[in-house]
Amino acid sequence: MFLLAGVPQRLQNYNDPVSQSMTLPSLPEDFDELDETKRTRAEVFYRDRLVHYHYVKSMEECNKLHYAAFMDPMYALRGRLFTHTSSPWEGETFELKLALIQATERWNALTGGDVRCPIEFDAEEIRETRKLNKVQEEADMLFETIRNMIGLGEEGWVSTENYEDVVAFFKARKEEGLADAESEEERVEIMNNWPWDDMDEEKYM
């Protein structure tokens, strides 16, 4: 059941603090005074929060077995372990390693304590992994803040009326990043990995 439990991907809004707190969402008090762009953005946030909220509440009331699996303290860790071990390997194992470290630390709760944990990590490896995870979480948080601030949707979607402004915004941010780079190597990294550049989609089709 833990593999099936949860909010469907198209409905989930886990990264939003309002959805995380399971507070009944509402539109901003100054909604009527907002300009059209901000009003549209507020409506999108409200819709995403409302759908997530009512899905979880309906699950609690109408599908108690599903809800019990969803609320299990080990639910998220079990799900991550299954996802990262079963996904095709693409050269990046950090999230799997982090999940395995968490599994060793919570092994008794995860398994009931009847089986000896078959893996172990030394203290330095754990420290370095957690340090890198903190850096990644901060980068993800900044990324999400920027997305929300300018109304950037999943996979770079943006409304037609805001397109030119968003392009100008990210062009300016890229120029700032290049100007602040401390080495030619860092500038090359920015140029090659800037997430909001136009790209040739042919090779992905």
Coordinates of C-alpha atoms in Angstrom, one line a residue:
M1 CA 0.0 0.0 0.0
F2 CA 2.9 2.4 0.8
L3 CA 3.9 2.3 -2.9
L4 CA 0.4 3.4 -4.0
A5 CA -0.3 5.9 -1.2
G6 CA 0.1 9.6 -1.7
V7 CA -1.2 12.5 -3.7
P8 CA -1.0 12.0 -7.5
Q9 CA 1.8 13.9 -9.1
R10 CA -0.4 16.2 -11.1
L11 CA -2.3 17.2 -7.9
Q12 CA 0.5 17.3 -5.2
N13 CA 1.8 20.6 -3.9
Y14 CA 4.3 19.3 -1.3
N15 CA 6.8 22.2 -1.6
D16 CA 4.3 24.8 -0.7
P17 CA 4.2 25.8 3.0
V18 CA 0.5 26.3 3.1
S19 CA -0.1 22.8 1.6
Q20 CA 2.5 21.3 4.0
S21 CA 0.6 22.7 7.0
M22 CA -2.8 21.5 5.6
T23 CA -4.3 24.9 6.3
L24 CA -7.5 25.7 4.3
P25 CA -6.2 28.0 1.5
S26 CA -7.6 31.3 0.7
L27 CA -6.9 34.2 -1.7
P28 CA -4.9 37.1 -0.5
E29 CA -6.9 39.8 1.4
D30 CA -5.8 42.4 -1.1
F31 CA -6.7 40.2 -4.1
D32 CA -9.0 42.8 -5.7
E33 CA -6.3 45.4 -5.6
L34 CA -3.7 43.3 -7.4
D35 CA -2.8 43.9 -11.0
E36 CA -3.7 41.3 -13.5
T37 CA -0.4 39.5 -13.5
K38 CA -0.3 39.2 -9.7
R39 CA -3.9 38.3 -9.5
T40 CA -3.4 35.4 -12.0
R41 CA -0.4 34.2 -10.0
A42 CA -2.4 34.3 -6.8
E43 CA -5.2 32.3 -8.4
V44 CA -2.7 29.6 -9.6
F45 CA -1.3 29.3 -6.0
Y46 CA -4.8 29.2 -4.6
R47 CA -5.9 26.5 -7.1
D48 CA -2.9 24.3 -6.5
R49 CA -3.3 24.6 -2.7
L50 CA -7.0 23.9 -2.8
V51 CA -6.7 20.8 -5.0
H52 CA -4.0 19.4 -2.7
Y53 CA -5.9 20.2 0.5
H54 CA -9.2 18.6 -0.7
Y55 CA -7.5 15.5 -2.0
V56 CA -5.8 14.8 1.3
K57 CA -9.0 15.6 3.3
S58 CA -11.1 13.4 1.0
M59 CA -8.6 10.6 1.4
E60 CA -8.8 11.0 5.2
E61 CA -12.6 10.8 5.1
C62 CA -13.3 8.3 2.3
N63 CA -10.2 6.0 2.0
K64 CA -8.9 5.4 5.5
L65 CA -6.5 2.6 4.6
H66 CA -4.9 4.8 2.0
Y67 CA -4.7 7.7 4.5
A68 CA -3.1 5.4 7.1
A69 CA -0.4 4.4 4.7
F70 CA 0.1 8.0 3.7
M71 CA 0.5 9.2 7.3
D72 CA 2.9 6.3 8.3
P73 CA 6.2 7.9 9.6
M74 CA 8.2 5.7 7.3
Y75 CA 6.0 6.3 4.2
A76 CA 8.2 8.9 2.6
L77 CA 11.5 7.1 3.2
R78 CA 10.1 3.8 1.9
G79 CA 8.9 5.6 -1.2
R80 CA 12.2 7.3 -1.9
L81 CA 14.1 4.0 -1.4
F82 CA 11.8 2.2 -3.9
T83 CA 11.9 5.1 -6.4
H84 CA 15.7 5.6 -6.4
T85 CA 16.5 1.9 -6.5
S86 CA 14.1 1.1 -9.3
S87 CA 14.7 4.1 -11.5
P88 CA 17.1 3.8 -14.5
W89 CA 20.6 4.9 -13.5
E90 CA 21.6 8.2 -15.2
G91 CA 25.0 8.7 -13.6
E92 CA 23.7 10.5 -10.4
T93 CA 23.3 8.4 -7.2
F94 CA 23.2 11.2 -4.6
E95 CA 19.5 10.9 -3.7
L96 CA 19.8 7.1 -3.5
K97 CA 22.8 7.4 -1.2
L98 CA 21.1 10.0 1.0
A99 CA 18.0 7.7 1.3
L100 CA 20.2 4.7 2.2
I101 CA 22.0 6.7 4.9
Q102 CA 18.6 7.7 6.3
A103 CA 17.6 4.0 6.1
T104 CA 20.6 2.9 8.2
E105 CA 19.7 5.5 10.8
R106 CA 16.1 4.5 11.0
W107 CA 16.6 0.8 10.3
N108 CA 14.6 -0.5 13.3
A109 CA 11.6 1.6 12.6
L110 CA 11.8 0.8 8.9
T111 CA 12.0 -3.0 9.3
G112 CA 10.8 -3.7 12.9
G113 CA 14.3 -4.5 14.0
D114 CA 14.3 -8.2 13.3
V115 CA 16.9 -8.0 10.5
R116 CA 20.5 -6.6 10.7
C117 CA 21.1 -3.7 8.4
P118 CA 23.2 -5.0 5.5
I119 CA 24.9 -1.6 4.7
E120 CA 26.9 1.0 6.7
F121 CA 28.6 4.3 6.0
D122 CA 31.5 5.9 7.9
A123 CA 31.0 9.1 9.8
E124 CA 33.0 11.2 7.3
E125 CA 30.9 9.9 4.4
I126 CA 27.7 10.8 6.2
R127 CA 29.0 14.2 7.1
E128 CA 30.0 15.0 3.5
T129 CA 26.7 13.7 2.1
R130 CA 24.6 15.8 4.6
K131 CA 26.8 18.9 3.8
L132 CA 26.1 18.5 0.1
N133 CA 22.4 17.9 0.7
K134 CA 22.2 21.1 2.6
V135 CA 23.8 23.0 -0.3
Q136 CA 21.4 21.3 -2.7
E137 CA 18.3 22.1 -0.6
E138 CA 19.3 25.8 -0.4
A139 CA 19.7 25.9 -4.2
D140 CA 16.4 24.1 -4.7
M141 CA 14.7 26.6 -2.3
L142 CA 16.2 29.6 -4.2
F143 CA 15.1 28.0 -7.5
E144 CA 11.5 27.5 -6.2
T145 CA 11.4 31.1 -4.8
I146 CA 12.4 32.5 -8.2
R147 CA 9.8 30.4 -10.0
N148 CA 7.1 31.5 -7.6
M149 CA 8.2 35.2 -7.7
I150 CA 7.9 35.5 -11.5
G151 CA 5.1 32.9 -12.1
L152 CA 7.3 30.3 -13.8
G153 CA 5.5 27.0 -14.2
E154 CA 6.7 23.4 -14.4
E155 CA 9.4 22.8 -17.0
G156 CA 9.8 26.6 -17.7
W157 CA 6.2 27.3 -18.7
V158 CA 5.2 31.0 -18.6
S159 CA 2.1 32.8 -19.7
T160 CA 2.3 34.5 -23.1
E161 CA 1.7 38.0 -21.7
N162 CA 4.7 37.6 -19.3
Y163 CA 7.1 35.9 -21.7
E164 CA 9.2 38.9 -22.7
D165 CA 9.5 40.2 -19.1
V166 CA 10.6 36.7 -17.9
V167 CA 13.1 36.4 -20.7
A168 CA 14.6 39.8 -19.8
F169 CA 14.6 38.9 -16.1
F170 CA 16.6 35.7 -16.6
K171 CA 18.9 37.4 -19.1
A172 CA 19.8 40.0 -16.5
R173 CA 20.3 37.3 -13.8
K174 CA 22.6 35.4 -16.1
E175 CA 24.7 38.5 -16.9
E176 CA 25.0 39.2 -13.1
G177 CA 26.1 35.6 -12.5
L178 CA 28.7 35.8 -15.2
A179 CA 30.0 39.2 -13.9
D180 CA 30.2 37.7 -10.3
A181 CA 32.0 34.6 -11.4
E182 CA 35.5 34.3 -9.8
S183 CA 37.1 32.3 -12.6
E184 CA 36.9 31.4 -16.3
E185 CA 36.0 27.8 -15.2
E186 CA 33.0 29.1 -13.2
R187 CA 31.9 31.3 -16.2
V188 CA 32.0 28.3 -18.5
E189 CA 29.9 26.3 -16.0
I190 CA 27.3 29.0 -15.9
M191 CA 27.2 29.3 -19.7
N192 CA 26.9 25.5 -20.1
N193 CA 24.4 24.9 -17.4
W194 CA 22.1 27.9 -17.2
P195 CA 18.7 26.4 -16.7
W196 CA 16.7 29.1 -18.4
D197 CA 18.4 29.3 -21.8
D198 CA 16.7 28.4 -25.0
M199 CA 17.6 24.9 -26.1
D200 CA 17.3 22.7 -29.2
E201 CA 14.6 20.2 -28.3
E202 CA 15.2 18.0 -31.3
K203 CA 17.6 15.7 -29.5
Y204 CA 15.0 15.1 -26.8
M205 CA 12.2 14.2 -29.2

